[in-house]
Coordinates of C-alpha atoms and ligand atoms in Angstrom, one line a residue:
M548 CA -22.7 8.9 -8.8
S549 CA -19.6 7.5 -10.5
D550 CA -17.2 5.3 -8.6
L551 CA -19.1 4.9 -5.3
S552 CA -17.0 1.7 -4.9
S553 CA -13.9 3.8 -4.2
L554 CA -15.4 5.4 -1.1
S555 CA -13.7 4.8 2.2
V556 CA -15.8 3.4 5.1
T557 CA -16.0 6.8 6.6
A558 CA -17.1 8.5 3.4
A559 CA -19.6 5.8 2.6
L560 CA -21.2 6.0 6.0
I561 CA -21.5 9.8 5.7
G562 CA -23.0 9.6 2.2
L563 CA -25.5 6.9 3.3
A564 CA -26.5 9.0 6.4
R565 CA -27.0 12.1 4.3
G566 CA -29.0 10.2 1.7
D567 CA -26.5 11.1 -1.1
F568 CA -26.9 7.5 -2.3
T569 CA -28.5 4.3 -1.1
S570 CA -27.0 1.1 0.1
R571 CA -28.2 -0.5 -3.1
D572 CA -26.3 2.2 -5.2
L573 CA -23.2 1.6 -3.1
T574 CA -23.5 -2.2 -3.1
H575 CA -24.2 -2.2 -6.8
A576 CA -21.1 -0.1 -7.5
C577 CA -18.9 -2.5 -5.5
L578 CA -20.4 -5.5 -7.3
A579 CA -19.8 -3.8 -10.7
A580 CA -16.2 -3.2 -9.7
I581 CA -15.8 -6.8 -8.7
L582 CA -17.3 -7.9 -12.0
K583 CA -14.9 -5.6 -13.9
H584 CA -11.6 -6.2 -12.0
D585 CA -11.9 -9.5 -10.2
P586 CA -11.4 -11.7 -13.3
E587 CA -7.9 -10.3 -13.3
L588 CA -7.2 -9.9 -9.6
R589 CA -9.1 -12.9 -8.3
C590 CA -9.7 -11.6 -4.8
F591 CA -13.0 -13.4 -4.3
L592 CA -13.6 -17.1 -3.9
A593 CA -17.3 -16.4 -4.1
A594 CA -19.0 -13.1 -4.7
E595 CA -22.7 -13.2 -3.5
P596 CA -24.4 -10.5 -5.6
E597 CA -28.0 -11.6 -4.9
M598 CA -27.6 -11.9 -1.2
A599 CA -25.7 -8.6 -1.1
L600 CA -28.4 -6.7 -3.0
A601 CA -31.1 -8.2 -0.9
A602 CA -29.3 -7.1 2.3
A603 CA -28.7 -3.6 0.8
D604 CA -32.4 -3.3 0.1
A605 CA -33.2 -4.3 3.6
A606 CA -30.8 -1.7 4.9
D607 CA -32.4 1.0 2.8
A608 CA -35.8 0.0 4.0
R609 CA -34.5 0.1 7.6
R610 CA -33.1 3.6 7.0
R611 CA -36.4 4.8 5.5
K612 CA -38.2 3.7 8.6
G613 CA -36.0 6.0 10.6
G614 CA -35.5 6.1 14.4
D615 CA -32.3 4.7 16.0
L616 CA -30.1 3.3 13.2
P617 CA -27.3 0.8 13.7
P618 CA -23.8 2.3 13.1
L619 CA -22.8 0.5 9.9
L620 CA -26.2 0.4 8.2
G621 CA -25.8 -0.4 4.5
L622 CA -22.0 -0.6 4.4
P623 CA -20.7 -3.3 2.1
I624 CA -17.8 -5.4 3.3
A625 CA -16.0 -8.6 2.2
V626 CA -15.2 -11.6 4.5
K627 CA -12.2 -13.8 4.4
D628 CA -13.2 -17.4 3.6
V629 CA -12.1 -18.7 7.0
L630 CA -15.1 -17.1 8.7
A631 CA -18.5 -18.8 8.9
V632 CA -21.4 -16.9 7.4
E633 CA -24.7 -18.8 7.3
G634 CA -26.0 -19.2 3.8
M635 CA -22.5 -18.9 2.2
T636 CA -19.9 -21.5 1.6
A637 CA -16.8 -21.5 3.9
T638 CA -13.8 -23.3 2.3
A639 CA -10.8 -21.9 4.1
G640 CA -9.2 -22.1 0.6
S641 CA -9.2 -25.9 0.8
R642 CA -10.5 -28.6 -1.3
I643 CA -11.4 -30.6 1.8
L644 CA -14.1 -27.9 2.5
S645 CA -15.2 -27.4 -1.1
G646 CA -18.9 -26.5 -1.0
F647 CA -19.1 -26.7 2.8
Q648 CA -22.0 -24.6 4.2
P649 CA -21.6 -23.8 7.9
P650 CA -24.9 -23.8 9.8
Y651 CA -24.1 -20.7 11.8
T652 CA -22.4 -17.3 11.6
A653 CA -19.1 -16.3 13.3
T654 CA -19.6 -13.9 16.2
A655 CA -17.4 -11.1 14.6
V656 CA -19.5 -11.3 11.4
R657 CA -22.8 -11.6 13.4
R658 CA -22.0 -8.4 15.3
L659 CA -21.2 -6.6 12.0
L660 CA -24.5 -7.9 10.5
D661 CA -26.4 -6.6 13.5
A662 CA -24.7 -3.3 12.9
G663 CA -26.1 -3.3 9.4
V664 CA -23.3 -4.4 7.0
V665 CA -23.9 -5.9 3.6
I666 CA -21.6 -8.9 2.8
L667 CA -20.4 -8.8 -0.8
G668 CA -18.8 -12.3 -0.7
K669 CA -15.9 -14.5 0.6
T670 CA -12.3 -13.7 -0.2
N671 CA -9.4 -15.8 -1.1
T672 CA -6.9 -17.2 1.4
D673 CA -4.0 -19.5 1.6
E674 CA -5.3 -23.0 2.5
F675 CA -6.4 -22.9 6.2
A676 CA -4.6 -19.5 6.4
M677 CA -1.2 -21.2 6.1
G678 CA 0.9 -19.0 4.0
S679 CA 2.1 -15.5 3.2
S680 CA 1.0 -15.0 -0.5
T681 CA -2.3 -16.7 -1.3
E682 CA -0.3 -19.1 -3.5
N683 CA -1.3 -21.9 -1.1
S684 CA -5.0 -21.4 -1.9
A685 CA -6.3 -24.7 -3.4
F686 CA -8.2 -22.7 -6.0
F687 CA -6.1 -19.8 -7.4
T688 CA -3.7 -17.1 -6.5
T689 CA -4.8 -13.5 -5.9
H690 CA -2.9 -10.8 -7.8
N691 CA -1.6 -7.6 -6.2
P692 CA -3.5 -4.6 -7.7
W693 CA -0.2 -2.5 -7.6
N694 CA 1.4 -5.0 -9.9
T695 CA -0.5 -8.1 -11.0
E696 CA 2.7 -10.2 -11.3
R697 CA 3.2 -9.8 -7.6
V698 CA 1.5 -11.6 -4.7
P699 CA -0.9 -9.6 -2.5
G700 CA 0.6 -11.2 0.6
G701 CA -1.3 -13.6 2.7
S702 CA -3.0 -15.3 4.0
S703 CA -5.7 -12.6 3.9
G704 CA -4.5 -11.6 0.4
G705 CA -8.0 -11.6 -1.1
S706 CA -9.3 -9.2 1.5
A707 CA -6.2 -6.9 1.2
A708 CA -6.3 -6.8 -2.6
A709 CA -10.0 -6.2 -2.7
V710 CA -9.7 -3.2 -0.4
A711 CA -6.7 -1.8 -2.3
A712 CA -8.4 -2.2 -5.7
R713 CA -11.5 -0.4 -4.4
L714 CA -13.7 -3.4 -4.8
T715 CA -14.9 -3.0 -1.2
P716 CA -14.5 -0.3 1.5
A717 CA -13.4 -2.9 4.1
A718 CA -12.8 -6.6 4.6
L719 CA -12.3 -9.0 7.4
G720 CA -9.2 -11.1 7.8
S721 CA -7.6 -13.4 10.3
D722 CA -4.1 -13.1 11.7
T723 CA -2.3 -16.0 13.3
G724 CA 1.3 -15.0 12.4
G725 CA 0.8 -11.9 10.3
S726 CA -2.0 -12.7 7.9
V727 CA -3.8 -9.3 8.3
R728 CA -0.7 -7.1 8.7
Q729 CA 1.5 -8.5 5.9
P730 CA -1.1 -8.4 3.1
A731 CA -2.1 -4.9 4.3
S732 CA 1.5 -3.9 3.9
F733 CA 1.9 -5.5 0.5
C734 CA -1.3 -3.9 -0.8
G735 CA -0.9 -0.5 0.8
V736 CA -4.0 -0.6 3.1
T737 CA -4.4 -0.4 6.9
G738 CA -4.9 -3.7 8.8
L739 CA -5.5 -4.3 12.5
K740 CA -4.6 -7.5 14.4
P741 CA -6.4 -7.1 17.7
T742 CA -5.1 -8.3 21.1
Y743 CA -5.6 -12.1 21.4
G744 CA -9.0 -12.6 23.0
R745 CA -10.3 -9.1 22.0
V746 CA -12.5 -10.3 19.1
S747 CA -14.3 -13.6 19.4
R748 CA -12.9 -16.6 17.4
Y749 CA -16.2 -18.3 17.4
G750 CA -16.9 -19.3 13.8
L751 CA -13.3 -18.8 12.7
I752 CA -12.0 -22.0 11.2
A753 CA -9.2 -22.8 13.6
Y754 CA -5.5 -22.8 12.6
G755 CA -3.4 -22.2 15.7
S756 CA -5.9 -21.5 18.4
S757 CA -3.6 -19.8 20.9
L758 CA -2.5 -17.4 18.2
D759 CA -5.6 -16.9 16.0
T760 CA -7.2 -13.5 15.9
V761 CA -9.9 -11.9 13.7
G762 CA -8.9 -8.5 12.2
V763 CA -10.0 -5.8 9.8
L764 CA -8.5 -4.3 6.6
A765 CA -9.6 -0.9 5.3
R766 CA -8.2 2.3 3.8
G767 CA -7.3 4.1 7.0
A768 CA -7.3 3.9 10.8
E769 CA -10.6 5.7 11.0
D770 CA -12.2 3.1 8.8
V771 CA -10.7 0.2 10.7
T772 CA -11.9 1.7 14.0
A773 CA -15.6 1.8 12.7
L774 CA -15.6 -2.0 12.3
F775 CA -13.3 -2.8 15.3
N776 CA -15.6 -1.1 17.7
V777 CA -18.5 -3.3 16.6
M778 CA -16.6 -6.6 16.3
A779 CA -14.8 -6.6 19.6
G780 CA -16.0 -7.5 23.0
H781 CA -16.7 -10.5 25.2
D782 CA -18.3 -13.6 23.7
P783 CA -19.4 -16.5 25.9
L784 CA -19.2 -18.7 22.9
D785 CA -15.3 -18.4 22.8
A786 CA -13.7 -19.6 26.0
T787 CA -10.6 -17.4 25.3
S788 CA -12.6 -14.3 24.7
A789 CA -11.5 -11.6 27.2
D790 CA -14.2 -10.6 29.6
R791 CA -13.7 -6.9 29.3
P792 CA -16.0 -4.1 28.3
A793 CA -16.3 -3.7 24.5
P794 CA -14.0 -0.9 23.2
D795 CA -15.4 2.4 22.2
V796 CA -12.5 3.9 20.3
R797 CA -13.1 7.5 19.4
L798 CA -10.2 9.0 17.4
S799 CA -9.4 12.6 18.1
A800 CA -9.3 15.0 15.2
G801 CA -6.1 16.7 16.4
A802 CA -2.9 15.3 14.9
T803 CA -0.6 15.8 17.9
L804 CA 1.3 12.9 19.5
K805 CA 2.7 14.9 22.4
G806 CA 3.6 12.7 25.3
L807 CA 3.7 9.5 23.2
R808 CA 6.8 7.4 23.6
V809 CA 7.7 5.3 20.5
G810 CA 10.2 2.5 20.8
V811 CA 12.3 1.3 17.9
P812 CA 13.6 -2.2 18.3
E813 CA 17.0 -2.8 16.6
E814 CA 16.1 -6.5 16.2
Y815 CA 13.7 -5.5 13.5
F816 CA 16.2 -3.7 11.3
I817 CA 18.3 -6.6 10.4
E818 CA 20.5 -7.5 7.5
G819 CA 18.6 -8.7 4.5
I820 CA 15.8 -6.2 4.9
Q821 CA 15.1 -4.3 1.6
P822 CA 16.8 -0.9 2.0
E823 CA 13.7 1.0 0.8
V824 CA 11.6 -0.7 3.5
E825 CA 14.0 0.5 6.2
E826 CA 14.2 4.0 4.7
R827 CA 10.5 4.5 4.5
V828 CA 9.8 3.1 8.0
R829 CA 12.5 5.3 9.5
A830 CA 11.1 8.3 7.7
A831 CA 7.6 7.5 9.1
I832 CA 9.1 7.3 12.6
E833 CA 10.6 10.7 12.0
E834 CA 7.1 11.9 11.0
L835 CA 5.8 10.6 14.4
K836 CA 8.5 12.7 16.0
T837 CA 7.4 15.8 14.1
L838 CA 3.9 15.1 15.4
G839 CA 5.2 15.4 18.9
A840 CA 6.2 11.8 19.9
T841 CA 9.5 11.0 21.5
V842 CA 11.5 8.1 19.9
Q843 CA 13.9 5.8 21.7
P844 CA 15.5 2.5 21.1
V845 CA 14.1 -0.6 22.8
N846 CA 15.3 -4.2 22.9
L847 CA 13.3 -7.3 22.2
P848 CA 16.2 -9.7 22.6
H849 CA 14.4 -12.9 21.9
T850 CA 13.0 -11.8 18.5
K851 CA 15.3 -14.2 16.7
Y852 CA 13.6 -17.2 18.2
A853 CA 10.1 -16.1 17.1
L854 CA 10.3 -17.8 13.8
P855 CA 11.3 -21.3 15.0
V856 CA 9.0 -21.0 18.0
Y857 CA 6.0 -20.1 15.8
Y858 CA 6.8 -22.8 13.3
L859 CA 6.6 -25.4 16.1
I860 CA 3.6 -24.1 18.0
A861 CA 1.4 -23.1 15.0
P862 CA 1.8 -26.5 13.2
A863 CA 1.4 -28.4 16.5
E864 CA -1.9 -26.7 17.1
A865 CA -2.9 -27.0 13.5
S866 CA -2.2 -30.8 13.5
A867 CA -4.7 -31.1 16.4
N868 CA -7.3 -28.6 14.9
L869 CA -7.2 -30.2 11.4
A870 CA -7.8 -33.7 12.8
R871 CA -11.5 -33.0 12.5
F872 CA -11.4 -33.0 8.7
D873 CA -11.8 -36.7 8.3
G874 CA -14.5 -37.1 5.6
V875 CA -17.2 -37.8 8.2
R876 CA -18.4 -34.5 9.4
Y877 CA -17.4 -31.8 6.9
G878 CA -16.9 -31.3 3.2
L879 CA -15.1 -33.8 1.0
R880 CA -15.3 -37.6 1.4
V881 CA -13.4 -40.1 -0.8
E882 CA -15.5 -43.2 -0.4
N883 CA -13.8 -46.5 0.7
E884 CA -15.4 -49.5 2.4
D885 CA -12.6 -49.5 4.9
V886 CA -13.2 -46.5 7.2
I887 CA -9.5 -46.0 8.0
E888 CA -8.7 -46.0 4.3
M889 CA -11.5 -43.5 3.8
F890 CA -9.9 -41.2 6.4
K891 CA -6.6 -41.5 4.7
D892 CA -7.9 -41.1 1.1
T893 CA -10.0 -38.1 2.1
R894 CA -7.2 -36.3 3.8
G895 CA -4.7 -37.2 1.1
A896 CA -7.0 -35.8 -1.6
G897 CA -8.4 -32.9 0.4
F898 CA -5.3 -31.2 1.8
G899 CA -2.7 -29.4 -0.2
P900 CA 1.1 -29.9 0.2
E901 CA 1.7 -27.0 2.7
V902 CA -1.1 -28.2 4.9
I903 CA 0.2 -31.7 4.9
R904 CA 3.7 -30.4 5.6
R905 CA 2.4 -28.5 8.7
I906 CA 0.3 -31.5 10.0
M907 CA 3.4 -33.7 9.8
L908 CA 5.7 -31.1 11.4
G909 CA 3.1 -30.5 14.2
T910 CA 2.5 -34.2 14.8
Y911 CA 6.2 -34.8 15.1
A912 CA 6.7 -31.9 17.5
L913 CA 3.9 -33.3 19.7
S914 CA 4.9 -36.9 19.6
A915 CA 6.1 -38.9 22.6
G916 CA 9.8 -38.5 23.0
Y917 CA 10.0 -35.2 21.1
Y918 CA 7.3 -33.3 22.9
D919 CA 9.6 -31.8 25.6
A920 CA 12.4 -31.1 23.2
Y921 CA 10.3 -29.3 20.6
Y922 CA 6.8 -28.2 21.7
G923 CA 7.7 -27.9 25.4
Q924 CA 10.8 -25.9 24.7
A925 CA 9.0 -23.7 22.2
Q926 CA 6.4 -22.8 24.8
K927 CA 9.1 -21.7 27.2
V928 CA 10.7 -19.5 24.7
R929 CA 7.3 -18.1 23.8
T930 CA 7.1 -16.9 27.4
L931 CA 10.5 -15.1 27.0
I932 CA 9.2 -13.4 23.8
A933 CA 6.1 -12.2 25.6
R934 CA 8.2 -10.9 28.5
D935 CA 10.4 -8.9 26.1
F936 CA 7.2 -7.0 25.1
L937 CA 6.1 -6.4 28.7
A938 CA 9.5 -5.1 29.6
A939 CA 9.6 -2.8 26.5
F940 CA 6.2 -1.4 27.3
E941 CA 7.4 -0.2 30.6
Q942 CA 9.6 2.2 28.7
V943 CA 7.5 3.1 25.7
D944 CA 3.8 3.2 24.7
V945 CA 4.1 1.8 21.2
I946 CA 6.8 -0.1 19.2
A947 CA 7.3 0.9 15.6
A948 CA 8.9 -1.6 13.1
P949 CA 8.6 -2.8 9.5
V950 CA 5.8 -5.2 8.8
A951 CA 7.8 -7.4 6.4
P952 CA 11.4 -7.4 5.3
T953 CA 10.4 -6.8 1.7
T954 CA 7.7 -5.3 -0.4
A955 CA 5.4 -7.7 -2.4
F956 CA 7.4 -10.5 -4.1
K957 CA 6.8 -12.0 -7.5
I958 CA 4.2 -14.7 -7.9
G959 CA 6.2 -18.0 -7.8
G960 CA 9.2 -16.1 -6.4
H961 CA 9.6 -18.4 -3.5
G962 CA 9.1 -21.4 -5.7
D963 CA 9.2 -24.6 -3.7
D964 CA 11.2 -23.1 -0.8
P965 CA 8.9 -23.1 2.3
L966 CA 11.7 -21.6 4.4
A967 CA 12.0 -18.5 2.2
M968 CA 8.2 -18.1 2.6
Y969 CA 8.4 -18.5 6.4
L970 CA 11.1 -15.8 6.5
E971 CA 8.5 -13.3 5.2
D972 CA 6.8 -13.6 8.6
V973 CA 9.8 -12.7 10.8
F974 CA 8.5 -9.3 11.9
T975 CA 4.8 -10.2 12.4
L976 CA 5.0 -13.5 14.4
P977 CA 6.2 -12.0 17.7
A978 CA 3.0 -10.0 18.3
N979 CA 1.0 -13.2 17.9
L980 CA 3.2 -15.2 20.2
A981 CA 2.9 -12.3 22.8
G982 CA -0.8 -11.7 22.1
V983 CA -0.3 -8.0 21.7
P984 CA -2.2 -5.9 19.1
G985 CA -0.5 -4.8 15.8
L986 CA -1.5 -2.3 13.2
A987 CA 0.0 -2.1 9.7
F988 CA -0.4 0.9 7.5
P989 CA 1.2 2.3 4.4
V990 CA 4.2 4.7 4.7
G991 CA 5.4 5.0 1.2
F992 CA 6.5 3.1 -1.9
D993 CA 9.6 1.4 -3.2
A994 CA 11.3 2.2 -6.5
A995 CA 9.1 -0.4 -8.3
G996 CA 6.0 1.4 -7.1
L997 CA 5.1 -1.2 -4.5
P998 CA 3.7 -0.1 -1.1
V999 CA 5.8 -0.2 2.1
G1000 CA 4.1 -0.8 5.4
M1001 CA 4.9 0.1 9.0
Q1002 CA 3.8 -1.8 12.0
L1003 CA 2.9 -0.4 15.4
M1004 CA 2.6 -2.8 18.3
G1005 CA 1.0 -1.9 21.6
R1006 CA 0.2 -3.1 25.1
H1007 CA -2.5 -5.8 25.4
F1008 CA -6.0 -4.2 24.8
E1009 CA -4.5 -0.8 23.8
E1010 CA -5.7 -1.0 20.1
E1011 CA -6.9 2.6 20.7
T1012 CA -3.4 3.9 21.0
L1013 CA -2.3 2.2 17.8
L1014 CA -5.3 3.5 15.9
Q1015 CA -4.8 7.0 17.3
V1016 CA -1.2 7.2 16.2
A1017 CA -1.9 5.9 12.7
H1018 CA -4.8 8.3 12.4
A1019 CA -2.6 11.2 13.4
Y1020 CA 0.0 10.1 10.8
Q1021 CA -2.7 9.7 8.2
Q1022 CA -4.1 13.2 8.8
T1023 CA -0.8 14.6 7.7
T1024 CA 0.2 12.2 5.0
D1025 CA -1.7 10.7 2.1
W1026 CA -0.1 7.3 1.4
H1027 CA -3.3 5.5 2.5
T1028 CA -5.3 7.4 -0.1
R1029 CA -3.2 6.3 -3.1
V1030 CA -5.0 4.2 -5.6
P1031 CA -3.4 1.4 -7.8
E1032 CA -3.2 2.4 -11.4
H1033 CA -5.3 -0.3 -12.9
K1034 CA -8.4 1.4 -11.7
Ligands
LIG1202 N1 2.3 -16.8 7.2 C1 2.1 -17.4 8.5 C2 1.8 -18.8 8.3 O1 2.0 -19.3 7.3 C3 1.0 -16.7 9.2 C4 -0.3 -17.0 8.6 C5 -1.5 -16.4 9.4 O2 -1.3 -15.4 10.1 N2 -2.6 -17.0 9.3 O3 1.5 -19.5 9.2

């Protein structure tokens, strides 16, 4: 029973159902792997061994009782620390929420718990999910299991590194501008950002509310599907949740993509992109052709505006969302007899430099006299970006592109240069601005042995197509099964 922790979601569920091992065995193996590797990798802000083992025992007891069993019974997962789970702290990687215990559980997590999952703990994130490397976490930086001098990507870097290092079969993340897809790419795992509104945001600590989505990271498309089917669906507790039937994605075993039209946008193969990234992504597109797809160029002409538009809209929304952290209702309070000074001191001490930068940018963009020129203008261009996608999806079924211009960069590599960090997001932001789903999965390695990811984007609510295409690819390739050496 060695190395149960390296099982994929699919293999773990089969083993549990067959009785090859119990949820306690599996959960114990994951906790042992965390104990062994996390001191070096630092994926977890808080592992919860006691709660996890108790939940595993409850799952095993449920299985012994028999009858109709929930689909994920006994499966261990990790949860990004921007999602509320009752009984666990939720810090969003920020000092201002140090020790904060939310009194309720996020809907996405609640549905997974109802389906039987066991939560191993909360994973590291850039503070309030603002970043692309986990270096903005107020607590520590997570290390990439493929090379511990490299970042795991971000902001869901803790989740991505934990899945890659085989500390958990799957993990939840959030994606506002790439935070599931980019770390999935940097760590060589599969990550889904669903359509905006597909998975409830209730219980997700808000960053940019018109962009925020809750996503999943796991080994392959099949594994991601198992969790997505459970998490997605309408939730009256989130006013932006789409009132549509819950998905029931069933991946077909055959690996043919006959009839599928793949679009390749030239705007995503720009100068400055690492040559090996372009090579590997183009090779993967060729592979889709071999599987029966037709490939054609498409245009997304407003792509170049996605970065400035996002870095106006996301900070604007963040500046409003983060106004609630004032020392009164949540987390940290720096005492001062003068209440206004108390607000100021608390926010000054509680927020890190990147969060402060974004609050200032956002407040400026929303202020009287600048609103129309910045925020208003950005909203108009956002519409143009969304229309680019609608037009492209009249010609093709999916769009294939790199996830990020480079593979994982060195820890500290972007130093104090926020713009260099923002540029990492250039290929992931458009899907959030348009609200379309995106799936990242590994398609090879660069010369330094770092994973390269490809991104598929699809029509609103067509996650199934993306998952099916990646599944077909993963049935004929093995990049998603590669394991980082340290293990
Ligand atoms: N890196 C982007 C940012 O810093 C996206 C983060 C995210 O998706 N949460 O805002």
